[in-house]
Tab-separated table of C-alpha atoms in Angstrom:
chain	number	residue	atom	x	y	z
A	244	UNK	CA	77.444	14.126	-38.908
A	245	UNK	CA	79.956	14.321	-36.161
A	246	UNK	CA	82.776	12.550	-38.014
A	247	UNK	CA	85.586	14.868	-39.025
A	248	UNK	CA	85.740	15.681	-42.770
A	249	UNK	CA	88.776	16.762	-44.644
A	250	UNK	CA	89.088	20.519	-45.665
A	251	UNK	CA	88.502	19.332	-49.351
A	252	UNK	CA	85.323	17.502	-48.434
A	253	UNK	CA	84.019	20.558	-46.500
A	254	UNK	CA	84.816	22.914	-49.530
A	255	UNK	CA	82.861	20.487	-51.628
A	256	UNK	CA	79.845	20.517	-49.284
A	257	UNK	CA	79.890	24.317	-49.149
A	258	UNK	CA	79.979	24.729	-52.913
A	259	UNK	CA	81.789	27.916	-52.900
A	260	UNK	CA	79.937	29.503	-49.882
A	261	UNK	CA	81.982	31.457	-47.468
A	262	UNK	CA	81.030	31.006	-43.853
A	263	UNK	CA	81.083	34.367	-42.056
A	264	UNK	CA	83.692	34.574	-39.239
A	265	UNK	CA	82.633	34.460	-35.717
A	266	UNK	CA	82.373	37.906	-34.258
A	267	UNK	CA	85.083	38.995	-31.847
A	268	UNK	CA	82.656	39.433	-29.007
A	269	UNK	CA	81.722	35.803	-29.218
A	270	UNK	CA	85.402	34.647	-29.355
A	271	UNK	CA	86.114	36.710	-26.176
A	272	UNK	CA	82.943	35.360	-24.396
A	273	UNK	CA	83.775	31.767	-25.189
A	274	UNK	CA	87.458	32.269	-24.025
A	275	UNK	CA	86.110	33.440	-20.663
A	276	UNK	CA	83.422	30.641	-20.536
A	277	UNK	CA	86.164	28.064	-21.061
A	278	UNK	CA	88.271	29.312	-18.075
A	279	UNK	CA	88.337	27.025	-15.004
A	280	UNK	CA	86.401	29.625	-13.047
A	281	UNK	CA	84.487	31.942	-15.384
A	282	UNK	CA	84.076	35.540	-14.144
A	283	UNK	CA	80.358	36.558	-14.519
A	284	UNK	CA	81.431	40.269	-14.308
A	285	UNK	CA	83.827	40.038	-17.225
A	286	UNK	CA	81.165	38.332	-19.245
A	287	UNK	CA	78.563	41.049	-18.365
A	288	UNK	CA	81.089	43.769	-19.250
A	289	UNK	CA	81.832	42.211	-22.623
A	290	UNK	CA	78.209	41.963	-23.472
A	291	UNK	CA	77.505	45.585	-22.283
A	292	UNK	CA	80.030	46.960	-24.742
A	293	UNK	CA	77.739	46.076	-27.506
A	294	UNK	CA	74.436	48.117	-27.113
A	295	UNK	CA	72.551	45.982	-29.866
A	296	UNK	CA	73.407	42.627	-28.208
A	297	UNK	CA	72.576	43.997	-24.764
A	298	UNK	CA	69.307	45.297	-25.835
A	299	UNK	CA	68.416	42.063	-27.595
A	300	UNK	CA	69.440	39.996	-24.543
A	301	UNK	CA	67.220	42.031	-22.140
A	302	UNK	CA	64.401	41.919	-24.564
A	303	UNK	CA	64.532	38.095	-24.694
A	304	UNK	CA	64.798	37.580	-20.985
A	305	UNK	CA	61.961	40.144	-20.186
A	306	UNK	CA	59.646	38.674	-22.792
A	307	UNK	CA	56.468	36.923	-21.825
A	308	UNK	CA	57.929	33.746	-23.410
A	309	UNK	CA	60.746	33.679	-20.798
A	310	UNK	CA	58.372	33.938	-17.943
A	311	UNK	CA	60.358	35.798	-15.273
A	312	UNK	CA	58.348	37.243	-12.381
A	313	UNK	CA	60.361	40.570	-12.277
A	314	UNK	CA	61.860	42.553	-15.118
A	315	UNK	CA	65.622	42.586	-15.428
A	316	UNK	CA	67.155	46.002	-16.185
A	317	UNK	CA	70.846	45.221	-16.233
A	318	UNK	CA	73.235	42.836	-18.078
A	319	UNK	CA	74.905	42.152	-14.829
A	320	UNK	CA	71.577	40.916	-13.185
A	321	UNK	CA	70.713	38.787	-16.420
A	322	UNK	CA	74.127	37.113	-16.282
A	323	UNK	CA	73.891	36.407	-12.529
A	324	UNK	CA	70.395	35.109	-12.821
A	325	UNK	CA	70.649	32.986	-15.869
A	326	UNK	CA	74.341	31.922	-15.788
A	327	UNK	CA	77.024	32.203	-18.329
A	328	UNK	CA	76.208	29.312	-20.519
A	329	UNK	CA	72.567	30.439	-21.005
A	330	UNK	CA	73.570	34.039	-21.779
A	331	UNK	CA	76.298	32.979	-24.162
A	332	UNK	CA	73.954	30.679	-26.178
A	333	UNK	CA	71.407	33.685	-26.416
A	334	UNK	CA	73.936	36.130	-27.478
A	335	UNK	CA	75.512	33.650	-29.935
A	336	UNK	CA	72.147	33.230	-31.613
A	337	UNK	CA	71.561	36.936	-31.744
A	338	UNK	CA	75.013	37.543	-33.285
A	339	UNK	CA	74.246	35.368	-36.295
A	340	UNK	CA	71.615	37.846	-37.507
A	341	UNK	CA	73.954	40.727	-37.300
A	342	UNK	CA	76.503	38.856	-39.424
A	343	UNK	CA	74.061	37.810	-41.944
A	344	UNK	CA	71.715	40.680	-42.650
A	345	UNK	CA	71.742	42.078	-46.093
A	346	UNK	CA	69.405	44.989	-46.828
A	347	UNK	CA	69.666	44.234	-50.550
A	348	UNK	CA	67.901	40.885	-50.085
A	349	UNK	CA	64.352	41.654	-49.269
A	350	UNK	CA	63.418	37.984	-48.527
A	351	UNK	CA	66.066	38.056	-45.650
A	352	UNK	CA	63.831	40.376	-43.535
A	353	UNK	CA	61.004	37.892	-43.633
A	354	UNK	CA	63.498	35.070	-43.024
A	355	UNK	CA	64.867	36.679	-39.870
A	356	UNK	CA	61.374	37.673	-38.457
A	357	UNK	CA	60.349	34.033	-38.685
A	358	UNK	CA	63.646	32.780	-37.280
A	359	UNK	CA	63.060	34.947	-34.161
A	360	UNK	CA	59.509	33.760	-33.771
A	361	UNK	CA	60.557	30.045	-34.152
A	362	UNK	CA	63.366	30.770	-31.576
A	363	UNK	CA	61.029	32.179	-28.993
A	364	UNK	CA	58.378	29.467	-29.648
A	365	UNK	CA	60.981	26.757	-29.278
A	366	UNK	CA	62.204	28.246	-26.021
A	367	UNK	CA	58.616	28.379	-24.764
A	368	UNK	CA	57.816	24.858	-25.797
A	369	UNK	CA	61.031	23.560	-24.217
A	370	UNK	CA	59.997	25.159	-20.854
A	371	UNK	CA	56.503	23.893	-21.212
A	372	UNK	CA	57.368	20.209	-21.897
A	373	UNK	CA	60.060	20.269	-19.148
A	374	UNK	CA	63.002	20.182	-21.416
A	375	UNK	CA	66.547	20.667	-19.899
A	376	UNK	CA	67.571	22.482	-23.146
A	377	UNK	CA	65.725	25.744	-22.948
A	378	UNK	CA	68.466	28.081	-23.948
A	379	UNK	CA	69.854	25.761	-26.555
A	380	UNK	CA	66.309	25.302	-27.989
A	381	UNK	CA	66.306	29.192	-28.453
A	382	UNK	CA	69.841	29.116	-30.104
A	383	UNK	CA	68.773	26.217	-32.337
A	384	UNK	CA	65.533	28.039	-33.300
A	385	UNK	CA	67.399	31.181	-34.365
A	386	UNK	CA	70.527	29.377	-35.788
A	387	UNK	CA	68.972	26.281	-37.564
A	388	UNK	CA	68.193	27.801	-40.816
A	389	UNK	CA	71.238	30.118	-40.915
A	390	UNK	CA	72.394	28.211	-44.114
A	391	UNK	CA	69.306	29.855	-45.945
A	392	UNK	CA	70.802	33.472	-46.177
A	393	UNK	CA	74.155	32.004	-47.189
A	394	UNK	CA	72.523	29.838	-49.949
A	395	UNK	CA	70.492	32.884	-51.178
A	396	UNK	CA	73.608	34.979	-51.539
A	397	UNK	CA	75.494	32.135	-53.471
A	398	UNK	CA	72.548	30.973	-55.639
A	399	UNK	CA	70.247	33.664	-57.090
A	400	UNK	CA	67.522	31.058	-57.803
A	401	UNK	CA	67.618	29.581	-54.367
A	402	UNK	CA	64.200	30.692	-53.062
A	403	UNK	CA	62.074	29.128	-56.016
A	404	UNK	CA	64.007	25.844	-55.236
A	405	UNK	CA	63.315	26.085	-51.533
A	406	UNK	CA	59.583	26.522	-52.377
A	407	UNK	CA	59.711	23.498	-54.461
A	408	UNK	CA	61.446	21.588	-51.692
A	409	UNK	CA	58.631	22.371	-49.233
A	410	UNK	CA	56.091	21.480	-51.828
A	411	UNK	CA	57.695	18.118	-52.521
A	412	UNK	CA	58.272	17.287	-48.787
A	413	UNK	CA	56.899	13.839	-47.799
A	414	UNK	CA	57.929	10.448	-46.506
A	415	UNK	CA	60.122	9.638	-49.391
A	416	UNK	CA	61.542	13.204	-50.153
A	417	UNK	CA	63.068	15.403	-47.452
A	418	UNK	CA	63.217	19.197	-48.039
A	419	UNK	CA	67.070	18.974	-48.337
A	420	UNK	CA	66.739	16.214	-51.052
A	421	UNK	CA	65.350	18.782	-53.589
A	422	UNK	CA	68.158	21.310	-52.631
A	423	UNK	CA	70.775	18.634	-53.211
A	424	UNK	CA	69.594	17.799	-56.581
A	425	UNK	CA	69.658	21.442	-57.568
A	426	UNK	CA	72.771	22.633	-55.812
A	427	UNK	CA	74.795	19.611	-54.585
A	428	UNK	CA	74.444	20.956	-51.094
A	429	UNK	CA	71.661	22.318	-48.842
A	430	UNK	CA	70.923	24.777	-46.110
A	431	UNK	CA	71.231	22.168	-43.349
A	432	UNK	CA	74.854	21.426	-44.331
A	433	UNK	CA	75.838	24.861	-44.871
A	434	UNK	CA	74.246	25.782	-41.450
A	435	UNK	CA	76.158	23.027	-39.689
A	436	UNK	CA	79.438	24.209	-40.869
A	437	UNK	CA	78.587	27.755	-39.842
A	438	UNK	CA	77.570	26.552	-36.425
A	439	UNK	CA	80.590	24.406	-36.112
A	440	UNK	CA	83.030	27.234	-37.001
A	441	UNK	CA	81.258	29.423	-34.482
A	442	UNK	CA	81.933	26.779	-32.010
A	443	UNK	CA	78.344	25.976	-30.939
A	444	UNK	CA	77.825	22.955	-28.904
A	445	UNK	CA	78.168	19.619	-30.761
A	446	UNK	CA	74.604	18.627	-30.002
A	447	UNK	CA	73.216	21.930	-31.320
A	448	UNK	CA	75.396	21.531	-34.664
A	449	UNK	CA	74.127	17.942	-34.939
A	450	UNK	CA	70.483	19.306	-34.570
A	451	UNK	CA	71.100	21.940	-37.380
A	452	UNK	CA	72.525	19.201	-39.651
A	453	UNK	CA	69.532	16.908	-39.069
A	454	UNK	CA	66.614	19.212	-38.746
A	455	UNK	CA	65.018	18.049	-42.055
A	456	UNK	CA	66.004	14.397	-41.141
A	457	UNK	CA	63.406	14.251	-38.348
A	458	UNK	CA	61.341	11.308	-39.785
A	459	UNK	CA	64.240	8.856	-39.674
A	460	UNK	CA	65.305	10.217	-36.279
A	461	UNK	CA	61.806	9.891	-34.648
A	462	UNK	CA	61.191	6.553	-36.264
A	463	UNK	CA	64.289	5.238	-34.480
A	464	UNK	CA	62.918	4.197	-31.028
A	465	UNK	CA	66.233	3.374	-29.543
A	466	UNK	CA	67.673	5.844	-26.964
A	467	UNK	CA	70.841	6.667	-29.009
A	468	UNK	CA	69.227	9.738	-30.483
A	469	UNK	CA	67.695	11.091	-27.361
A	470	UNK	CA	69.665	14.366	-27.084
A	471	UNK	CA	68.939	15.055	-30.752
A	472	UNK	CA	65.231	14.317	-30.223
A	473	UNK	CA	65.151	16.539	-27.196
A	474	UNK	CA	66.408	19.574	-29.321
A	475	UNK	CA	64.559	18.686	-32.523
A	476	UNK	CA	61.042	18.094	-31.005
A	477	UNK	CA	60.472	21.693	-29.714
A	478	UNK	CA	62.100	22.931	-32.898
A	479	UNK	CA	59.702	21.082	-35.299
A	480	UNK	CA	56.720	21.953	-33.226
A	481	UNK	CA	57.715	25.633	-33.303
A	482	UNK	CA	58.290	25.501	-37.026
A	483	UNK	CA	54.804	24.338	-37.478
A	484	UNK	CA	53.247	26.797	-35.176
A	485	UNK	CA	55.098	29.599	-36.708
A	486	UNK	CA	54.267	28.329	-40.227
A	487	UNK	CA	57.670	28.139	-41.681
A	488	UNK	CA	56.179	25.965	-44.512
A	489	UNK	CA	54.370	29.187	-45.544
A	490	UNK	CA	56.926	31.860	-44.782
A	491	UNK	CA	59.902	30.027	-46.346
A	492	UNK	CA	58.160	27.396	-48.599
A	493	UNK	CA	55.134	29.467	-49.777
A	494	UNK	CA	52.979	26.376	-49.099
A	495	UNK	CA	49.394	26.261	-47.756
A	496	UNK	CA	50.104	22.881	-45.974
A	497	UNK	CA	52.978	21.720	-43.739
A	498	UNK	CA	53.809	18.462	-45.699
A	499	UNK	CA	56.813	17.791	-43.340
A	500	UNK	CA	54.743	18.059	-40.233
A	501	UNK	CA	52.141	15.672	-41.837
A	502	UNK	CA	54.949	13.055	-41.864
A	503	UNK	CA	56.502	13.643	-38.437
A	504	UNK	CA	53.834	15.363	-36.283
A	505	UNK	CA	52.319	12.291	-34.572
A	506	UNK	CA	55.840	10.920	-33.909
A	507	UNK	CA	57.047	14.174	-32.482
A	508	UNK	CA	53.891	14.540	-30.250
A	509	UNK	CA	54.194	10.979	-29.147
A	510	UNK	CA	57.902	11.424	-28.023
A	511	UNK	CA	57.092	14.390	-25.930
A	512	UNK	CA	53.888	12.922	-24.533
A	513	UNK	CA	51.425	15.393	-25.892
A	514	UNK	CA	48.023	14.454	-27.372
A	515	UNK	CA	46.876	16.408	-30.476
A	516	UNK	CA	44.471	18.296	-28.124
A	517	UNK	CA	47.209	19.221	-25.727
A	518	UNK	CA	49.364	20.605	-28.651
A	519	UNK	CA	46.470	22.632	-29.992
A	520	UNK	CA	46.068	24.162	-26.455
A	521	UNK	CA	49.862	24.869	-26.317
A	522	UNK	CA	49.829	26.491	-29.758
A	523	UNK	CA	46.876	28.836	-28.860
A	524	UNK	CA	48.528	29.829	-25.652
A	525	UNK	CA	51.814	30.488	-27.377
A	526	UNK	CA	49.973	32.691	-29.992
A	527	UNK	CA	48.518	34.652	-27.149
A	528	UNK	CA	51.946	35.201	-25.712
A	529	UNK	CA	53.273	36.430	-29.068
A	530	UNK	CA	50.373	38.869	-29.320
A	531	UNK	CA	51.336	40.608	-26.040
């Protein structure tokens, strides 16, 4: 989905959905990040100006999921220890929740709770399987379904269709196919354009666009999709562990995982037994 589309094609794909603007703090952080020699002090000061984001960042890096031996009490220390790219990925992911919270839509509270769970679980899985994309796995976990709140605001009957989409999921029907039939767009497409307009890294936006296209991607055993697989593998495992199929799709079974689970585990070199052990240890982390 990396090819450039015309503004008309983008408007058609968005079906009247307006993408929220990137918060000013993210614009400022990214401008500093793209400097030839980014100043970590400037980055820390920008983050410290926003108490909500500062608190969220420290909560993430001090969580059992992140696994640091000593607690970090200051934004300066977090930025110096983790580096600007990691911190900006974490902050970017947190910002999306602030921009898309709507107290009038009760379903959104449940949505953001599960998005946070998926993000933390993706981060933990990426660390456990030795992935090089730990912070991006967190950002993808929180951002991958950001099209859902936007679809929900645009289409009042969206949640029943999403539930039907999870019920119908199988080898011949992706979750997004049911959405496309009802709305001529889907949450992956809307999320992709949101992430793109927020200047997330291209491989993260591609993963958002393709996160319900995992069967085709993991069936392709060439090396061309390796960056995509490296991001999608922790995400799809995390969605299964956090029961997105139940929280978002109101289903008792994870039909999507039934199609892709063996392929994903094979790609990361885990047996079913290894995965069950990982799942239990992650649940224990979450209970702390």
